[in-house]
Coordinates of C-alpha atoms and ligand atoms in Angstrom, one line a residue:
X321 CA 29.6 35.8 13.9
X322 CA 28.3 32.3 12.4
X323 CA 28.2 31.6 8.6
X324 CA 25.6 32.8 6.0
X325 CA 21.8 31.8 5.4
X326 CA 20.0 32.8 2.2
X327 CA 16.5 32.4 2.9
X328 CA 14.3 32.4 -1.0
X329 CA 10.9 34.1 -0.1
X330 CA 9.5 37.2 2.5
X331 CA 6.5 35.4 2.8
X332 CA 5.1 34.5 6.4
X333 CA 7.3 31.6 7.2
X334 CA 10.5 32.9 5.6
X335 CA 10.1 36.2 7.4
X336 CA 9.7 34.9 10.8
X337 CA 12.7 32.1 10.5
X338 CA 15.1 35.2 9.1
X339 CA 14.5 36.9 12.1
X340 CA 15.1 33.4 14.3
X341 CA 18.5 33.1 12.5
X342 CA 19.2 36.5 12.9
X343 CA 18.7 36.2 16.7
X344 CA 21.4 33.1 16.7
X345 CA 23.4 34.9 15.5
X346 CA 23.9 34.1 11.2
X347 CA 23.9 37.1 8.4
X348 CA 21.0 36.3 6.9
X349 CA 19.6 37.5 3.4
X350 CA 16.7 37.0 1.8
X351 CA 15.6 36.8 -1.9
X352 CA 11.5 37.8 -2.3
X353 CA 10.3 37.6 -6.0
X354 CA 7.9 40.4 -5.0
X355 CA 7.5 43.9 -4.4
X356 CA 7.7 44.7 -0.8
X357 CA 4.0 44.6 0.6
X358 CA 4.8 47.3 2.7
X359 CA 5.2 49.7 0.0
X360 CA 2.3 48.3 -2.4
X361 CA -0.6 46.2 -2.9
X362 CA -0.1 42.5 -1.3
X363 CA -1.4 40.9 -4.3
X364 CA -4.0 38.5 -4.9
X365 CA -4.2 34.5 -5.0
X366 CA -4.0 33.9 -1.2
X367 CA -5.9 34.5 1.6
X368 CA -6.4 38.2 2.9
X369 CA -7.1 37.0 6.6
X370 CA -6.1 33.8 9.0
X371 CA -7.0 31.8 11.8
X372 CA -3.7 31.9 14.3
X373 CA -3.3 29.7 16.6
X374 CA -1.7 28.0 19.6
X375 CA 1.4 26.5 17.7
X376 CA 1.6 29.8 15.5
X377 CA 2.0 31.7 18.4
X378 CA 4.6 29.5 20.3
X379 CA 7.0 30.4 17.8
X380 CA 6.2 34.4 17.7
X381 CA 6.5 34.0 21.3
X382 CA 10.6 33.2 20.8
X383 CA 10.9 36.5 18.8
X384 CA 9.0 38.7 21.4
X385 CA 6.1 39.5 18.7
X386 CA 3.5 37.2 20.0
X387 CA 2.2 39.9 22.1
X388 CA 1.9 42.7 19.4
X389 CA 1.0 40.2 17.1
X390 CA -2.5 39.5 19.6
X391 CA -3.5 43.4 19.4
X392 CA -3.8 42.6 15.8
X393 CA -6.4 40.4 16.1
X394 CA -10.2 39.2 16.1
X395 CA -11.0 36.4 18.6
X396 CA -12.8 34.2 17.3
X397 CA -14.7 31.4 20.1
X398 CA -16.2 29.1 17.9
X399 CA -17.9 28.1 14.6
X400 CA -21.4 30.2 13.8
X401 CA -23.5 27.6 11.7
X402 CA -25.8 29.3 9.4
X403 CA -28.9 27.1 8.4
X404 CA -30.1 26.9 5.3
X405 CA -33.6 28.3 6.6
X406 CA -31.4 31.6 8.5
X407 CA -31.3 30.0 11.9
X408 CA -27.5 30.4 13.4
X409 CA -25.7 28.7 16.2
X410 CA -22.7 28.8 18.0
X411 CA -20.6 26.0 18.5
X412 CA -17.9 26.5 20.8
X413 CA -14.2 25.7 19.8
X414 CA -12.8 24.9 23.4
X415 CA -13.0 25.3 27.0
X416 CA -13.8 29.3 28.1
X417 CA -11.1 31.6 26.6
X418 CA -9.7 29.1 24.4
X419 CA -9.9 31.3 20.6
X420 CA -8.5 31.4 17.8
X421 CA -7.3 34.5 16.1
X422 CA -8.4 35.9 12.9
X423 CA -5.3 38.1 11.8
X424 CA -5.1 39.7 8.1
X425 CA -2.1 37.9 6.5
X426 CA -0.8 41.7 5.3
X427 CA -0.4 43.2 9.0
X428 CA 1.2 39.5 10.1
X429 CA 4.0 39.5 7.2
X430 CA 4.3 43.8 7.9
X431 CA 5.1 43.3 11.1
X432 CA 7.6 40.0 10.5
X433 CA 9.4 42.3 7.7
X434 CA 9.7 45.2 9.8
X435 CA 11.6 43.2 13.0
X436 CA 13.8 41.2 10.4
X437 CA 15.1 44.4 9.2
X438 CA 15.1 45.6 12.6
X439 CA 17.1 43.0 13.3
X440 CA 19.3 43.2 10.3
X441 CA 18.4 40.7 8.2
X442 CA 19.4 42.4 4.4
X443 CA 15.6 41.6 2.2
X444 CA 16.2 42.3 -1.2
X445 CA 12.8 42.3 -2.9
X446 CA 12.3 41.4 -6.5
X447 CA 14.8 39.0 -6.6
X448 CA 13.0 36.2 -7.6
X449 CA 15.0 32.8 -7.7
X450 CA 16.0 31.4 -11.2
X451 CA 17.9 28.7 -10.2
X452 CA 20.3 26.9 -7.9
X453 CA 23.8 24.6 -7.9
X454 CA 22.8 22.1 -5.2
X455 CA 26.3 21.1 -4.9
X456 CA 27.8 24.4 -4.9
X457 CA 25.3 26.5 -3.0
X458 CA 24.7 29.2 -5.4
X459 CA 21.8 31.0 -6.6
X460 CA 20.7 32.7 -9.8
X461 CA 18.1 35.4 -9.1
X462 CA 16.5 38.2 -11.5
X463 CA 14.8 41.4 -10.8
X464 CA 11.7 42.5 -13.0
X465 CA 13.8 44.2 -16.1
X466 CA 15.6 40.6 -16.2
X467 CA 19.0 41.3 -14.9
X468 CA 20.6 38.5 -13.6
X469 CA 22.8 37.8 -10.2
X470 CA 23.9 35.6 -7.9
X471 CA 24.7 34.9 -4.8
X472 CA 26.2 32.3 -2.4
X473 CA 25.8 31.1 1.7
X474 CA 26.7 28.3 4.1
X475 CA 22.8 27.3 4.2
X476 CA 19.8 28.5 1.4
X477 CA 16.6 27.8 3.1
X478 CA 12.8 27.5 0.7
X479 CA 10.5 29.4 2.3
X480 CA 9.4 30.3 -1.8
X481 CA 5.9 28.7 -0.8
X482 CA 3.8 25.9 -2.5
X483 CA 5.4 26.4 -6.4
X484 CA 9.2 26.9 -4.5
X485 CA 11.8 27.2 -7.3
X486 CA 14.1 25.7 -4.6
X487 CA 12.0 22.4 -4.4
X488 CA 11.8 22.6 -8.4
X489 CA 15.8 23.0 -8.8
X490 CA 15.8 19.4 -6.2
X491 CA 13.1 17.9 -7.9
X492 CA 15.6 18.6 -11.4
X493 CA 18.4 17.3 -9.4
X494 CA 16.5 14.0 -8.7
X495 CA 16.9 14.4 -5.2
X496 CA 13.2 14.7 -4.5
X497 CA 10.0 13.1 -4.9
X498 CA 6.7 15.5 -5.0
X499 CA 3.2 14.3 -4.9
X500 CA 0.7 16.8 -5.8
X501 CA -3.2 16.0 -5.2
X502 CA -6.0 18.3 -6.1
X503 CA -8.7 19.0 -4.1
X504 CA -11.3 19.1 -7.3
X505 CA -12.6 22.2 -5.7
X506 CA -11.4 25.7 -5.7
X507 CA -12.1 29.3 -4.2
X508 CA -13.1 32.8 -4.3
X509 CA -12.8 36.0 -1.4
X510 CA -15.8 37.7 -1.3
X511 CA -15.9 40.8 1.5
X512 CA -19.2 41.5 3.6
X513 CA -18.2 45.3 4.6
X514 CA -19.2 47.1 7.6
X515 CA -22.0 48.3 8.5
X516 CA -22.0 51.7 10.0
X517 CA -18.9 51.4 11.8
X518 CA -20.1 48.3 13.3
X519 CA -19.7 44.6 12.1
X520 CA -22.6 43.0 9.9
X521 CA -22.8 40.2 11.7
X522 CA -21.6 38.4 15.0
X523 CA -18.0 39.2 14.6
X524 CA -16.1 36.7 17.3
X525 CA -16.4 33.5 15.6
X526 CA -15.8 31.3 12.4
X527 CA -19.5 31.6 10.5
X528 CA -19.7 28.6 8.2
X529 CA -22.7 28.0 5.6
X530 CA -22.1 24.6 5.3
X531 CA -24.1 23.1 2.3
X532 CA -22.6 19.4 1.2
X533 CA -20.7 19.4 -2.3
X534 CA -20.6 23.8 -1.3
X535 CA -19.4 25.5 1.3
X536 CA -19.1 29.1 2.9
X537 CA -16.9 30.8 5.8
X538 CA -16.4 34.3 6.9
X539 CA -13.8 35.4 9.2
X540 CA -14.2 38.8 11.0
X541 CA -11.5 41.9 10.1
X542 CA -9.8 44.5 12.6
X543 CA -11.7 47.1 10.3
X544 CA -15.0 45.3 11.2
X545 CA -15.6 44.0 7.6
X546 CA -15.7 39.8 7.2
X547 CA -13.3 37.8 4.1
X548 CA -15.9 35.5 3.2
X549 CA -14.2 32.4 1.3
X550 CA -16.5 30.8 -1.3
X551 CA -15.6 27.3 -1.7
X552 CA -17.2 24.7 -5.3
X553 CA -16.1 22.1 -7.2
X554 CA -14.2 23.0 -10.0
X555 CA -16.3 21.3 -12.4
X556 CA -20.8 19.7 -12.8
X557 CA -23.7 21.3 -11.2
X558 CA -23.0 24.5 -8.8
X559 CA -19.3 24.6 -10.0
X560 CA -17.0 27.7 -11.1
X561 CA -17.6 26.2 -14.4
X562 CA -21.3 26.6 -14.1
X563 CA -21.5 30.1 -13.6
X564 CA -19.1 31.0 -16.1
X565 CA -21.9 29.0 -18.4
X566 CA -25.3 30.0 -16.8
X567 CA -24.0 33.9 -15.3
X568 CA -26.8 33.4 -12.2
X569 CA -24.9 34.3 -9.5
X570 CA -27.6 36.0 -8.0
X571 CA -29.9 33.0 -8.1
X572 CA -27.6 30.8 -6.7
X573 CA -26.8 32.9 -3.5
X574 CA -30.4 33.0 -3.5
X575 CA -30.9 29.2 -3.7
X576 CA -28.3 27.9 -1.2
X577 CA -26.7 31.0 0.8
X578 CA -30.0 33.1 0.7
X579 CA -28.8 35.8 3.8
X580 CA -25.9 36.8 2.2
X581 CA -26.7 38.9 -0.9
X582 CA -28.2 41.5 1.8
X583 CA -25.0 41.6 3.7
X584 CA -22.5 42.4 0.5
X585 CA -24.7 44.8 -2.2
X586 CA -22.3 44.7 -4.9
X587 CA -21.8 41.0 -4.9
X588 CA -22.2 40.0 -8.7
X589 CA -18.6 42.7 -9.5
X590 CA -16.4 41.5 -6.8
X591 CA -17.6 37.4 -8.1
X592 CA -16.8 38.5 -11.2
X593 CA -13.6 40.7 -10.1
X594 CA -12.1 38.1 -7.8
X595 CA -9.7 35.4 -9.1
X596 CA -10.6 31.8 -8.8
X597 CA -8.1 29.6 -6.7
X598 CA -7.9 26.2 -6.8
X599 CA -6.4 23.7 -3.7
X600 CA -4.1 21.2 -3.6
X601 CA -2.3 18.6 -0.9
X602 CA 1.7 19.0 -1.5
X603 CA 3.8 16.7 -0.2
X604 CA 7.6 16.4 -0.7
X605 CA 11.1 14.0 0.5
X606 CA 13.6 14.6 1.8
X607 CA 13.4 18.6 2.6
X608 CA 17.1 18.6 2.6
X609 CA 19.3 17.8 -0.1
X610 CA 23.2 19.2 0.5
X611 CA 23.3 22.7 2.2
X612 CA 19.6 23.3 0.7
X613 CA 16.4 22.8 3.0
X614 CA 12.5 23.1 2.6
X615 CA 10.4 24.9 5.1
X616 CA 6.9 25.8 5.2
X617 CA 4.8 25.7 2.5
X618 CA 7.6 24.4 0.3
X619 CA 7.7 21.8 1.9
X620 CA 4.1 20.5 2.9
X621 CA 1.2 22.7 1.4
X622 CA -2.2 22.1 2.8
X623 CA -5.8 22.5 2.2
X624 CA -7.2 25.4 4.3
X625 CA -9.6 23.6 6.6
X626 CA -8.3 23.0 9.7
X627 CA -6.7 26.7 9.9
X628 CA -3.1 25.3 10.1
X629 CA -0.7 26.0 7.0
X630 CA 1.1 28.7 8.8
X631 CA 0.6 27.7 12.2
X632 CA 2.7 24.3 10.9
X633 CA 5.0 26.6 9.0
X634 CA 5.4 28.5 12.1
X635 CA 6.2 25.3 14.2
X636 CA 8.8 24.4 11.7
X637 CA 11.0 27.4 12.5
X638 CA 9.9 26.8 16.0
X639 CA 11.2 22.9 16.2
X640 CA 14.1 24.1 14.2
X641 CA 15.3 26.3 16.7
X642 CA 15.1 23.8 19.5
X643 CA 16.8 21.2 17.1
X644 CA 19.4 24.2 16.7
X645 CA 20.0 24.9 20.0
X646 CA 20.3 21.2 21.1
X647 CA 23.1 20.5 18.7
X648 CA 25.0 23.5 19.0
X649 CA 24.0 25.1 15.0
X650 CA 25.6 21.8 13.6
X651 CA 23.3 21.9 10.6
X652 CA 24.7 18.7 9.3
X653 CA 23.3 17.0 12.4
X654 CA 20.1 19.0 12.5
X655 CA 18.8 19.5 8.9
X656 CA 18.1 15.4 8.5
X657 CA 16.6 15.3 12.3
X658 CA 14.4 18.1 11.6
X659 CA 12.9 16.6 8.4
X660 CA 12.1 13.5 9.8
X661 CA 10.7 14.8 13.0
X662 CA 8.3 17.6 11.1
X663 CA 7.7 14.7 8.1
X664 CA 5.2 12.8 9.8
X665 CA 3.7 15.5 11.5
X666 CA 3.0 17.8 8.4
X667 CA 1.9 14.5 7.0
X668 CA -0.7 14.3 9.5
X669 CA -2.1 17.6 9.6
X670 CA -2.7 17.4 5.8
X671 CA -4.9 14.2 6.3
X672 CA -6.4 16.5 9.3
X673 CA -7.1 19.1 7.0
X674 CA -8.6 16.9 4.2
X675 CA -11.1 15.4 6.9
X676 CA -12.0 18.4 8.1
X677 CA -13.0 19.5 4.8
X678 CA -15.7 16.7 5.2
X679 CA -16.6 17.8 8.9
X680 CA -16.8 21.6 8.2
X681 CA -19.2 21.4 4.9
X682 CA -21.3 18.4 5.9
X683 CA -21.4 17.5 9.4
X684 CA -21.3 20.4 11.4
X685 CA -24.9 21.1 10.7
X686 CA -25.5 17.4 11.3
X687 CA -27.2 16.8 14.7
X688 CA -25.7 13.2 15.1
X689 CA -22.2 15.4 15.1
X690 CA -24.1 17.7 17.2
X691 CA -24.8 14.9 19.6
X692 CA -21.5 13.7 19.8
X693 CA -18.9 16.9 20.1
X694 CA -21.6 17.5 23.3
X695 CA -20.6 14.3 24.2
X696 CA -17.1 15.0 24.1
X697 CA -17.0 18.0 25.7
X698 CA -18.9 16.2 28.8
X699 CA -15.6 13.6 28.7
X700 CA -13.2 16.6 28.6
X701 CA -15.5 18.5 31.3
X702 CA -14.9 14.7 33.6
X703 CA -11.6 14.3 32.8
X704 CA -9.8 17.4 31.5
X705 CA -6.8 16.6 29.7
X706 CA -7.3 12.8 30.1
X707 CA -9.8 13.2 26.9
X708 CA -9.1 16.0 24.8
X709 CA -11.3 16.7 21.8
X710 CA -9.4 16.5 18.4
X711 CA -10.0 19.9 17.3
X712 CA -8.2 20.9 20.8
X713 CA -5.5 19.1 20.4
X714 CA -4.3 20.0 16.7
X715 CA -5.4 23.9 18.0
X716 CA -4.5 24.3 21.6
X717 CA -2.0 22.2 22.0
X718 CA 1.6 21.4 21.0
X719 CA 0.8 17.6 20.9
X720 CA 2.6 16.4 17.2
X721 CA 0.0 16.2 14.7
X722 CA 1.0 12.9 14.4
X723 CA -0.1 11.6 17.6
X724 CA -3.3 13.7 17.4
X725 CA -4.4 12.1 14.1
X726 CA -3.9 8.8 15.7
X727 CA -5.6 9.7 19.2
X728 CA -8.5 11.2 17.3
X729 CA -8.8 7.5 15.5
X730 CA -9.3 5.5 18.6
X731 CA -11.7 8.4 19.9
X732 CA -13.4 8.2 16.7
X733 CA -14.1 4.2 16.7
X734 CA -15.0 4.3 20.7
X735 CA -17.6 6.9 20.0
X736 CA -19.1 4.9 16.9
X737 CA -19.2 1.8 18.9
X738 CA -20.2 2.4 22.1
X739 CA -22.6 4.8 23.6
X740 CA -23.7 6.4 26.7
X741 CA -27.0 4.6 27.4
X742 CA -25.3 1.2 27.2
X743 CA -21.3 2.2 29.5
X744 CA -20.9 5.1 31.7
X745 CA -18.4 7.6 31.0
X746 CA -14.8 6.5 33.1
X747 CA -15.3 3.2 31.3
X748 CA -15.3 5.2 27.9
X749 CA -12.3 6.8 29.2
X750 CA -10.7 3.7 30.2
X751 CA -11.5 2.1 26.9
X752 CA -9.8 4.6 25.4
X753 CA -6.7 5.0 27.4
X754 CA -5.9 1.2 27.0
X755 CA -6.3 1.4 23.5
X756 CA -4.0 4.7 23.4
X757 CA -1.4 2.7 25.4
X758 CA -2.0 -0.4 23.3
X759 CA -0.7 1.9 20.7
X760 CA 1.7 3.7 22.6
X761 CA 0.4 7.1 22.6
Ligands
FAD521 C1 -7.6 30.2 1.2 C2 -6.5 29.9 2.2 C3 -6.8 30.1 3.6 C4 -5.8 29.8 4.5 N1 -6.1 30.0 5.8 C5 -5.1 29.7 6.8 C6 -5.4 29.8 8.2 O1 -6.5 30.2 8.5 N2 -4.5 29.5 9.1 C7 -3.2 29.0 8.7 O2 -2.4 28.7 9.6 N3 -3.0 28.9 7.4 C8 -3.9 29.2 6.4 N4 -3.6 29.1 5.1 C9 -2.2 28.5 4.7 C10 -1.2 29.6 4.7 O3 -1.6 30.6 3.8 C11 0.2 29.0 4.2 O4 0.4 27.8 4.9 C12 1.3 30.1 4.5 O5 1.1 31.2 3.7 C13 2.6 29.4 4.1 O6 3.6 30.4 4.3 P1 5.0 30.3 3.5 O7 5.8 31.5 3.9 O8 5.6 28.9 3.6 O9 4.6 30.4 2.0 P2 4.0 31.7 1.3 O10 3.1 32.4 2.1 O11 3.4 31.2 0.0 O12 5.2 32.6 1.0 C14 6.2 32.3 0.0 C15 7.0 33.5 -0.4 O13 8.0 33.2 -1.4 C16 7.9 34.1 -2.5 N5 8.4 33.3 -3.6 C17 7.8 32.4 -4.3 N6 8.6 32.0 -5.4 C18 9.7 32.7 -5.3 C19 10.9 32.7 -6.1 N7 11.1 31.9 -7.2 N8 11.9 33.5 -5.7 C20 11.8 34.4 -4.6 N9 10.7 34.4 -3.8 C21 9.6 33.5 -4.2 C22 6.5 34.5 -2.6 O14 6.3 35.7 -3.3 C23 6.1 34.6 -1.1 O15 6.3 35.8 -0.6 C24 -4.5 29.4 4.1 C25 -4.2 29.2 2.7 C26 -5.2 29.5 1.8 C27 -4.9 29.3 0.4

């Protein structure tokens, strides 16, 4: 039997790396501040459904549950645009049978927390992190009436999410720098139920109301109902602010998102009901400080835009297990290889995700943008993988981040500069495989 690995959070990321660990071999434990989900009410403040995608499901793959983790799903083929004037339009993700997978978060981190068990990894729920001794490896945890424990392992991983304790104990230690960045906009679920056993609308893709400085998306449900996620600034004209001023909800759905107050009748309660969340970019070095390492969230929390916080989170635990097996479990050698191979990466997705912010609320309704992702997929359709669209490659592929971010750069500035009527498509190609070269990509 190897040594001992506390893991601090249940959530999705900390869940599936337990049961990882488990497999090589560790006792693993895990300290979750919460009530287990599976006997209670998830809570709210995150999202009730996600997009799952290639990367995601690379690393569920390696514990068997990418499989079982598919029947839980809605396939989703592309992005519905809805018009300001009603008319809708489907715009295709990838090639045919490329989706991705709208999964509620609940039935992902159920199923995670069953196998760990399963497994035997030892979850001991509200146990919420006080504390730690970076350079003894101990923990101070309470429960909910206060008490106070400890405990002790070889390796304590945060998995304790965006607000980890574990980076805050480093942070104290002055063994990490933290950069947080706000959005300036925030959020609110809103459900569209069912209707008559049926879904409301087109249920296998991402619908977006995209509408500038606002911005709307639904994702469909197993139990045919849609989380719609309302997105505003946080503060001026058509803000969270402003309705708690003006109270016209009503008129504003009206105004800017006019065929959704017939699809959810008891809109006004759950706007007023829901909690408001804002968004911020996280980032944080190093992830490892002694025996203690950030994963996930904890480590490099995203805006929600491209669909990829867990999926990254997920390929974390995936890359750490290669890094693992390649070295033999000598976490000395592995902890500082796998921060600086995933830094760059979750570095990039987080620019990704910022951009795409941009792309999903103003351009995709654009018909220059229109123009050009046609364009696109006539270069992919020539030359397969030789040009592979952006979105593809952060979500169908397990090309780093890194080197999609740059490779969507050079596609980017060969697609401003140069078009169809004036070079032919293999010298767009070539163009930009010299310049991917040039750059050694
Ligand atoms: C609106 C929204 C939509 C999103 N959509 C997507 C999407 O479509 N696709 C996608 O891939 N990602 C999406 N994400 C991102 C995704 O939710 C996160 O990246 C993911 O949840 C990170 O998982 P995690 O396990 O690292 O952290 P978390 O899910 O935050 O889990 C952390 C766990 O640690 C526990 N914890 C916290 N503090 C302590 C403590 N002191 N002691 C003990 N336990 C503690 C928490 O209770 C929690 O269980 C979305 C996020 C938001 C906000």
């Amino acid at each position: 039997m190897k040594g001992k690995i506390i893991i601090c959070g249940a959530g999705l990321v900390g869940s599936l790396l337990s049961i990882i660990l488990r497999k090589r071999g560790y006792t693993v434990d895990i300290h979750e501040k919460r009530d287990d989900l599976r006997r209670g009410n998830i809570g709210g403040g995150r999202s009730i459904n996600l997009a799952l995608s290639n990367r995601g499901l690379n690393a569920l793959d390696i514990i068997g549950l990418k499989e079982i983790a598919l029947q839980l799903v809605v396939p989703m083929h592309g992005r519905m645009i809805h018009q300001p004037n009603g008319d809708c339009e489907l715009q295709r993700y990838g090639d045919e049978g490329q989706v991705i997978n709208s999964i509620s978060r609940e039935k992902l981190n159920k199923l995670l927390l069953n196998e760990a068990e399963k497994q035997g990894v030892s979850i001991h729920f509200n146990s919420k992190i006080e504390s730690c001794n970076l350079t003894s490896t101990d923990l101070n945890t309470s429960n909910q009436e206060g008490k106070q424990s400890a405990d002790n392992a070889d390796i304590i991983i945060g998995a304790d999410g965006a607000f980890s304790a574990i980076r805050q104990s480093m942070e104290g230690y002055g063994k990490v720098a933290t950069t947080k960045e706000d959005l300036g906009h925030s959020y609110k679920e809103l459900t569209i139920g069912a209707k008559i056993d049926d879904f409301a609308i087109y249920p296998n893709a991402l619908h977006i109301w995209p509408r500038h400085h606002l911005m709307l998306i639904a994702l469909p449900n197993i139990d045919k109902t849609f989380t719609c996620t309302l997105f505003l600034p946080n503060t001026g004209a058509d803000s969270f602010e402003s309705f708690s001023k003006s109270g016209s909800i009503l008129n504003f759905f009206e105004q800017h998102f006019s065929d959704v107050p017939p699809l959810i009748s008891d809109l006004i309660d759950q706007f007023n009901q829901n909690p408001t969340c804002s968004l911020s970019t996280i980032k944080t070095y190093p992830w490892k400080a002694g025996d203690f390492l950030l994963i996930g969230d904890a480590a490099h929390a995203i805006v929600p835009f491209y669909g990829q916080g867990m999926n990254a989170g997920f390929e974390d635990c995936f890359v750490l297990n290669q890094l693992l097996d390649q070295k033999d479990d000598n976490w000395q050698e592995v902890m500082p290889l796998f921060q600086e191979s995933r830094k760059k990466n979750t570095d990039a997705i987080a620019t990704l995700a910022l951009q795409n912010f941009i792309e999903m609320r103003d351009k995709v309704a654009d018909p220059d943008f229109v123009r050009r992702k046609a364009l696109e997929k006539e270069l992919h359709k020539q030359f397969g993988n030789r040009w592979l669209p952006l979105y593809s490659m952060v979500t169908f592929s397990d090309m780093p981040y890194s080197e999609a971010l740059e490779r969507g750069k050079v596609q980017d500035e060969i697609l401003t500069n140069f078009n169809t009527d004036k070079i032919g498509f293999t010298e767009i190609l070539n163009l930009y495989e010299h310049r991917c070269s040039e750059l050694k990509l």
